[in-house]
mmCIF file of C-alpha atoms in Angstrom:
data_model
loop_
_atom_site.group_PDB
_atom_site.id
_atom_site.type_symbol
_atom_site.label_atom_id
_atom_site.label_comp_id
_atom_site.label_asym_id
_atom_site.label_seq_id
_atom_site.Cartn_x
_atom_site.Cartn_y
_atom_site.Cartn_z
ATOM 1 C CA UNK A 1 1.936 0.230 -23.295
ATOM 2 C CA UNK A 2 1.139 1.117 -19.664
ATOM 3 C CA UNK A 3 0.965 4.893 -20.603
ATOM 4 C CA UNK A 4 -1.413 4.078 -22.983
ATOM 5 C CA UNK A 5 -3.486 1.699 -20.286
ATOM 6 C CA UNK A 6 -3.490 4.441 -18.026
ATOM 7 C CA UNK A 7 -4.991 6.939 -21.019
ATOM 8 C CA UNK A 8 -7.622 4.302 -21.272
ATOM 9 C CA UNK A 9 -8.512 4.217 -17.626
ATOM 10 C CA UNK A 10 -8.720 7.537 -17.354
ATOM 11 C CA UNK A 11 -10.919 8.095 -20.133
ATOM 12 C CA UNK A 12 -13.595 5.335 -19.915
ATOM 13 C CA UNK A 13 -13.600 4.166 -16.462
ATOM 14 C CA UNK A 14 -13.648 7.172 -13.866
ATOM 15 C CA UNK A 15 -16.266 9.480 -12.828
ATOM 16 C CA UNK A 16 -20.113 8.427 -13.909
ATOM 17 C CA UNK A 17 -18.503 5.342 -15.359
ATOM 18 C CA UNK A 18 -17.720 4.005 -11.323
ATOM 19 C CA UNK A 19 -21.271 4.520 -9.753
ATOM 20 C CA UNK A 20 -23.433 2.946 -12.713
ATOM 21 C CA UNK A 21 -24.012 -0.007 -9.963
ATOM 22 C CA UNK A 22 -25.198 2.294 -7.058
ATOM 23 C CA UNK A 23 -28.716 2.326 -5.502
ATOM 24 C CA UNK A 24 -28.486 6.285 -6.099
ATOM 25 C CA UNK A 25 -25.776 8.738 -7.187
ATOM 26 C CA UNK A 26 -25.259 12.512 -8.022
ATOM 27 C CA UNK A 27 -22.915 14.802 -9.066
ATOM 28 C CA UNK A 28 -21.330 18.120 -7.338
ATOM 29 C CA UNK A 29 -19.152 20.254 -9.411
ATOM 30 C CA UNK A 30 -16.135 17.577 -10.383
ATOM 31 C CA UNK A 31 -16.785 14.541 -8.065
ATOM 32 C CA UNK A 32 -19.594 11.905 -8.457
ATOM 33 C CA UNK A 33 -21.142 10.593 -4.988
ATOM 34 C CA UNK A 34 -22.696 7.099 -4.620
ATOM 35 C CA UNK A 35 -24.267 5.010 -2.468
ATOM 36 C CA UNK A 36 -23.795 1.503 -1.910
ATOM 37 C CA UNK A 37 -25.631 -0.403 0.684
ATOM 38 C CA UNK A 38 -24.655 1.628 3.967
ATOM 39 C CA UNK A 39 -21.833 3.138 2.451
ATOM 40 C CA UNK A 40 -21.349 6.257 -0.178
ATOM 41 C CA UNK A 41 -18.166 6.831 -2.339
ATOM 42 C CA UNK A 42 -16.741 10.067 -3.901
ATOM 43 C CA UNK A 43 -14.730 9.610 -7.105
ATOM 44 C CA UNK A 44 -14.149 12.022 -9.834
ATOM 45 C CA UNK A 45 -12.017 12.449 -13.197
ATOM 46 C CA UNK A 46 -9.452 15.012 -12.064
ATOM 47 C CA UNK A 47 -9.051 17.791 -9.247
ATOM 48 C CA UNK A 48 -6.506 18.996 -10.688
ATOM 49 C CA UNK A 49 -8.231 22.556 -10.748
ATOM 50 C CA UNK A 50 -10.105 22.687 -7.593
ATOM 51 C CA UNK A 51 -7.658 23.525 -4.291
ATOM 52 C CA UNK A 52 -7.670 25.586 -1.360
ATOM 53 C CA UNK A 53 -11.145 26.461 0.249
ATOM 54 C CA UNK A 54 -13.007 25.206 -2.715
ATOM 55 C CA UNK A 55 -11.498 21.700 -2.297
ATOM 56 C CA UNK A 56 -12.145 21.796 1.572
ATOM 57 C CA UNK A 57 -15.703 23.053 0.630
ATOM 58 C CA UNK A 58 -16.134 20.457 -1.448
ATOM 59 C CA UNK A 59 -15.138 17.314 0.954
ATOM 60 C CA UNK A 60 -17.496 18.377 4.027
ATOM 61 C CA UNK A 61 -20.387 18.837 1.591
ATOM 62 C CA UNK A 62 -19.846 15.224 0.468
ATOM 63 C CA UNK A 63 -19.923 14.449 3.886
ATOM 64 C CA UNK A 64 -22.796 16.206 4.693
ATOM 65 C CA UNK A 65 -24.453 14.623 1.742
ATOM 66 C CA UNK A 66 -23.999 11.376 3.039
ATOM 67 C CA UNK A 67 -24.533 11.464 6.587
ATOM 68 C CA UNK A 68 -27.782 13.418 5.937
ATOM 69 C CA UNK A 69 -28.947 9.549 5.083
ATOM 70 C CA UNK A 70 -28.819 7.819 8.350
ATOM 71 C CA UNK A 71 -28.780 5.098 6.768
ATOM 72 C CA UNK A 72 -25.285 5.502 5.488
ATOM 73 C CA UNK A 73 -22.546 4.449 8.219
ATOM 74 C CA UNK A 74 -19.365 5.453 6.235
ATOM 75 C CA UNK A 75 -18.143 7.708 3.278
ATOM 76 C CA UNK A 76 -15.146 6.407 1.096
ATOM 77 C CA UNK A 77 -13.158 8.840 -0.751
ATOM 78 C CA UNK A 78 -11.606 7.212 -3.518
ATOM 79 C CA UNK A 79 -7.750 8.431 -4.780
ATOM 80 C CA UNK A 80 -5.196 7.801 -7.626
ATOM 81 C CA UNK A 81 -1.801 8.110 -6.928
ATOM 82 C CA UNK A 82 -0.852 9.804 -10.329
ATOM 83 C CA UNK A 83 -3.495 12.578 -9.793
ATOM 84 C CA UNK A 84 -2.294 16.070 -9.267
ATOM 85 C CA UNK A 85 -4.126 17.808 -6.263
ATOM 86 C CA UNK A 86 -3.854 20.667 -3.840
ATOM 87 C CA UNK A 87 -2.862 18.113 -0.753
ATOM 88 C CA UNK A 88 -5.972 16.183 -0.786
ATOM 89 C CA UNK A 89 -4.266 13.553 1.226
ATOM 90 C CA UNK A 90 -3.991 16.388 3.916
ATOM 91 C CA UNK A 91 -7.387 18.004 3.394
ATOM 92 C CA UNK A 92 -8.913 14.244 3.904
ATOM 93 C CA UNK A 93 -7.145 13.403 7.078
ATOM 94 C CA UNK A 94 -7.973 17.176 8.850
ATOM 95 C CA UNK A 95 -11.839 16.105 7.405
ATOM 96 C CA UNK A 96 -11.579 13.058 9.516
ATOM 97 C CA UNK A 97 -10.817 10.416 7.117
ATOM 98 C CA UNK A 98 -8.369 7.364 7.596
ATOM 99 C CA UNK A 99 -6.527 5.590 4.625
ATOM 100 C CA UNK A 100 -6.792 2.086 4.280
ATOM 101 C CA UNK A 101 -4.564 -0.327 2.547
ATOM 102 C CA UNK A 102 -3.522 0.383 -1.329
ATOM 103 C CA UNK A 103 -5.045 -0.947 -3.773
ATOM 104 C CA UNK A 104 -3.458 -1.731 -7.636
ATOM 105 C CA UNK A 105 -5.183 -1.025 -10.675
ATOM 106 C CA UNK A 106 -4.940 -3.263 -13.270
ATOM 107 C CA UNK A 107 -5.998 -3.016 -16.917
ATOM 108 C CA UNK A 108 -5.559 -5.395 -19.550
ATOM 109 C CA UNK A 109 -6.539 -7.131 -23.131
ATOM 110 C CA UNK A 110 -9.713 -9.655 -22.275
ATOM 111 C CA UNK A 111 -8.068 -11.631 -25.189
ATOM 112 C CA UNK A 112 -4.819 -12.062 -23.199
ATOM 113 C CA UNK A 113 -6.727 -13.093 -19.811
ATOM 114 C CA UNK A 114 -8.801 -15.915 -22.289
ATOM 115 C CA UNK A 115 -5.432 -17.232 -23.151
ATOM 116 C CA UNK A 116 -4.125 -17.864 -20.037
ATOM 117 C CA UNK A 117 -6.966 -19.281 -18.603
ATOM 118 C CA UNK A 118 -7.136 -22.995 -17.206
ATOM 119 C CA UNK A 119 -9.669 -25.581 -16.550
ATOM 120 C CA UNK A 120 -11.025 -25.695 -13.095
ATOM 121 C CA UNK A 121 -9.476 -28.756 -10.990
ATOM 122 C CA UNK A 122 -11.171 -32.182 -10.643
ATOM 123 C CA UNK A 123 -14.237 -31.817 -8.885
ATOM 124 C CA UNK A 124 -14.977 -27.824 -9.381
ATOM 125 C CA UNK A 125 -17.411 -26.673 -11.555
ATOM 126 C CA UNK A 126 -17.276 -23.055 -12.913
ATOM 127 C CA UNK A 127 -20.497 -21.012 -13.824
ATOM 128 C CA UNK A 128 -22.727 -18.284 -13.859
ATOM 129 C CA UNK A 129 -25.371 -18.043 -11.575
ATOM 130 C CA UNK A 130 -27.400 -14.723 -11.699
ATOM 131 C CA UNK A 131 -29.705 -15.433 -14.383
ATOM 132 C CA UNK A 132 -30.689 -18.884 -12.683
ATOM 133 C CA UNK A 133 -34.264 -20.068 -10.991
ATOM 134 C CA UNK A 134 -32.166 -20.551 -7.980
ATOM 135 C CA UNK A 135 -30.258 -17.128 -8.148
ATOM 136 C CA UNK A 136 -31.379 -16.059 -4.583
ATOM 137 C CA UNK A 137 -29.763 -19.143 -2.658
ATOM 138 C CA UNK A 138 -26.471 -19.153 -4.770
ATOM 139 C CA UNK A 139 -26.294 -15.540 -4.558
ATOM 140 C CA UNK A 140 -26.811 -15.450 -1.073
ATOM 141 C CA UNK A 141 -23.684 -18.407 -0.821
ATOM 142 C CA UNK A 142 -21.676 -16.207 -2.713
ATOM 143 C CA UNK A 143 -22.029 -12.983 -0.865
ATOM 144 C CA UNK A 144 -21.605 -14.985 2.842
ATOM 145 C CA UNK A 145 -18.649 -17.004 0.983
ATOM 146 C CA UNK A 146 -17.000 -13.218 0.188
ATOM 147 C CA UNK A 147 -17.725 -11.831 3.511
ATOM 148 C CA UNK A 148 -16.120 -14.890 5.318
ATOM 149 C CA UNK A 149 -12.703 -13.784 3.188
ATOM 150 C CA UNK A 150 -12.688 -9.742 3.299
ATOM 151 C CA UNK A 151 -14.263 -9.629 6.728
ATOM 152 C CA UNK A 152 -17.089 -7.368 5.215
ATOM 153 C CA UNK A 153 -19.186 -6.925 2.350
ATOM 154 C CA UNK A 154 -22.896 -6.714 1.226
ATOM 155 C CA UNK A 155 -25.397 -9.633 1.973
ATOM 156 C CA UNK A 156 -26.916 -11.431 -0.445
ATOM 157 C CA UNK A 157 -30.199 -9.236 -1.181
ATOM 158 C CA UNK A 158 -27.614 -6.575 -1.639
ATOM 159 C CA UNK A 159 -25.969 -8.614 -4.437
ATOM 160 C CA UNK A 160 -29.294 -9.822 -6.020
ATOM 161 C CA UNK A 161 -30.669 -6.001 -5.774
ATOM 162 C CA UNK A 162 -27.396 -4.847 -7.810
ATOM 163 C CA UNK A 163 -27.867 -7.524 -10.313
ATOM 164 C CA UNK A 164 -31.679 -6.618 -10.723
ATOM 165 C CA UNK A 165 -30.400 -2.761 -10.828
ATOM 166 C CA UNK A 166 -27.849 -3.508 -13.749
ATOM 167 C CA UNK A 167 -30.449 -5.145 -16.098
ATOM 168 C CA UNK A 168 -27.991 -7.708 -17.315
ATOM 169 C CA UNK A 169 -24.731 -5.859 -17.076
ATOM 170 C CA UNK A 170 -23.603 -7.541 -13.903
ATOM 171 C CA UNK A 171 -23.054 -11.152 -13.970
ATOM 172 C CA UNK A 172 -22.309 -13.131 -10.936
ATOM 173 C CA UNK A 173 -19.905 -16.110 -11.246
ATOM 174 C CA UNK A 174 -18.960 -18.764 -8.954
ATOM 175 C CA UNK A 175 -16.822 -22.134 -8.903
ATOM 176 C CA UNK A 176 -18.577 -24.910 -6.314
ATOM 177 C CA UNK A 177 -17.261 -28.063 -5.052
ATOM 178 C CA UNK A 178 -18.717 -31.329 -5.772
ATOM 179 C CA UNK A 179 -20.605 -30.866 -2.651
ATOM 180 C CA UNK A 180 -22.260 -27.691 -3.683
ATOM 181 C CA UNK A 181 -20.112 -25.549 -1.735
ATOM 182 C CA UNK A 182 -19.351 -22.079 -3.268
ATOM 183 C CA UNK A 183 -15.540 -21.951 -2.928
ATOM 184 C CA UNK A 184 -14.887 -18.782 -5.238
ATOM 185 C CA UNK A 185 -16.882 -16.159 -6.600
ATOM 186 C CA UNK A 186 -16.381 -12.923 -8.692
ATOM 187 C CA UNK A 187 -18.596 -10.270 -10.401
ATOM 188 C CA UNK A 188 -18.167 -9.218 -14.233
ATOM 189 C CA UNK A 189 -19.351 -5.718 -14.218
ATOM 190 C CA UNK A 190 -19.982 -4.470 -18.063
ATOM 191 C CA UNK A 191 -19.404 -0.748 -18.356
ATOM 192 C CA UNK A 192 -21.940 0.453 -20.656
ATOM 193 C CA UNK A 193 -20.611 3.077 -23.531
ATOM 194 C CA UNK A 194 -16.943 1.784 -23.267
ATOM 195 C CA UNK A 195 -14.819 -1.128 -24.376
ATOM 196 C CA UNK A 196 -14.195 -2.431 -20.581
ATOM 197 C CA UNK A 197 -15.720 -4.482 -17.943
ATOM 198 C CA UNK A 198 -14.565 -4.781 -14.385
ATOM 199 C CA UNK A 199 -13.970 -8.083 -12.458
ATOM 200 C CA UNK A 200 -14.987 -7.289 -9.148
ATOM 201 C CA UNK A 201 -15.475 -9.021 -5.732
ATOM 202 C CA UNK A 202 -13.142 -11.807 -6.491
ATOM 203 C CA UNK A 203 -12.461 -14.415 -3.436
ATOM 204 C CA UNK A 204 -11.640 -17.905 -2.736
ATOM 205 C CA UNK A 205 -11.804 -20.057 0.415
ATOM 206 C CA UNK A 206 -8.249 -20.138 2.027
ATOM 207 C CA UNK A 207 -8.305 -24.025 1.774
ATOM 208 C CA UNK A 208 -8.977 -24.021 -1.743
ATOM 209 C CA UNK A 209 -6.202 -21.465 -3.037
ATOM 210 C CA UNK A 210 -3.514 -22.667 -4.833
ATOM 211 C CA UNK A 211 -5.527 -24.957 -7.061
ATOM 212 C CA UNK A 212 -5.792 -22.447 -10.277
ATOM 213 C CA UNK A 213 -9.737 -21.805 -9.069
ATOM 214 C CA UNK A 214 -9.322 -17.914 -9.165
ATOM 215 C CA UNK A 215 -7.638 -18.302 -12.497
ATOM 216 C CA UNK A 216 -10.435 -20.256 -13.936
ATOM 217 C CA UNK A 217 -13.101 -18.129 -12.741
ATOM 218 C CA UNK A 218 -10.969 -15.341 -14.138
ATOM 219 C CA UNK A 219 -10.706 -16.668 -17.518
ATOM 220 C CA UNK A 220 -14.668 -17.598 -17.729
ATOM 221 C CA UNK A 221 -15.538 -14.008 -17.077
ATOM 222 C CA UNK A 222 -12.829 -13.043 -19.374
ATOM 223 C CA UNK A 223 -14.796 -15.568 -21.818
ATOM 224 C CA UNK A 224 -18.295 -14.136 -21.340
ATOM 225 C CA UNK A 225 -16.901 -10.216 -21.563
ATOM 226 C CA UNK A 226 -15.314 -10.899 -24.940
ATOM 227 C CA UNK A 227 -18.677 -12.540 -26.002
ATOM 228 C CA UNK A 228 -20.005 -9.376 -25.188
ATOM 229 C CA UNK A 229 -17.811 -7.407 -27.556
ATOM 230 C CA UNK A 230 -15.795 -6.337 -24.359
ATOM 231 C CA UNK A 231 -12.072 -5.570 -25.185
ATOM 232 C CA UNK A 232 -10.481 -4.277 -22.267
ATOM 233 C CA UNK A 233 -11.014 -6.014 -18.337
ATOM 234 C CA UNK A 234 -9.969 -4.373 -15.059
ATOM 235 C CA UNK A 235 -9.739 -4.521 -11.410
ATOM 236 C CA UNK A 236 -9.013 -3.024 -8.471
ATOM 237 C CA UNK A 237 -6.760 -5.710 -6.510
ATOM 238 C CA UNK A 238 -5.187 -6.520 -3.321
ATOM 239 C CA UNK A 239 -1.678 -8.340 -2.907
ATOM 240 C CA UNK A 240 -3.509 -11.456 -2.822
ATOM 241 C CA UNK A 241 -4.925 -11.184 -6.635
ATOM 242 C CA UNK A 242 -2.317 -9.112 -8.227
ATOM 243 C CA UNK A 243 0.237 -11.804 -9.283
ATOM 244 C CA UNK A 244 -2.493 -13.892 -10.770
ATOM 245 C CA UNK A 245 -3.971 -11.286 -12.805
ATOM 246 C CA UNK A 246 -0.646 -9.968 -13.837
ATOM 247 C CA UNK A 247 0.386 -13.868 -15.285
ATOM 248 C CA UNK A 248 -3.231 -13.349 -16.914
ATOM 249 C CA UNK A 249 -2.240 -10.384 -18.905
ATOM 250 C CA UNK A 250 -3.261 -7.632 -16.998
ATOM 251 C CA UNK A 251 -0.779 -4.913 -16.459
ATOM 252 C CA UNK A 252 -0.802 -2.315 -13.346
ATOM 253 C CA UNK A 253 -1.399 0.967 -14.587
ATOM 254 C CA UNK A 254 -1.859 3.078 -10.958
ATOM 255 C CA UNK A 255 -2.562 2.659 -7.386
ATOM 256 C CA UNK A 256 -5.613 3.715 -5.779
ATOM 257 C CA UNK A 257 -5.646 4.290 -1.884
ATOM 258 C CA UNK A 258 -9.560 4.807 -0.522
ATOM 259 C CA UNK A 259 -10.141 6.945 2.529
ATOM 260 C CA UNK A 260 -12.612 6.345 4.536
ATOM 261 C CA UNK A 261 -14.694 8.402 7.287
ATOM 262 C CA UNK A 262 -16.735 6.290 9.539
ATOM 263 C CA UNK A 263 -20.473 7.982 11.142
ATOM 264 C CA UNK A 264 -19.015 9.447 14.746
#
């Protein structure tokens, strides 16, 4: 089962599928390069047949591509643990990249997440907000909450721009307390041309954790995905959200380590 899910991930969710939500992207040989706000990202489907001086040149060329834009302050190169490469780790380190925390890539049937959904606790309302008349304020509140949890992230304006670029493919869901405070939020990103959608940006304020709010938010996004014909849901998750997603039916298919180089 896990092998089949890994094949689905490699076939449907890598390369061009990863850069759809970016503000700009291009392709250089086997890699896709995308810009998100002040950051650039490099990803690929396979580097198995690229090595030596050719791979070094690709790394350095990609750094130059992003840092030619003075607005870009960092570049992330996304790696996966199951890939075959010619010492990509060492080449990235020598090019000035530093590894960040490993993330677990999860994938599974949307139906399983829906079956595992729970009702939000009393006083909490879960709803989609990107299509509402007052979405600007709600997206700002969601973005601010996520930055407070993760210590980094985009603004409400960045989130609004992403929603508008997606033309309906990005859904933003929040959980609000009875006094209107956004206590949890996350996106559903439909991947066109595939059977998949992504669960991204899931965060809950520390004082509200352990009450089933994140599971309720995940279940609501799963229901929306299935209504749109999505079969699989995926997420690159931290150790904080991985156990919840596993209990909800997603499976670990591989891991990803982002390597980041910041502008000097």
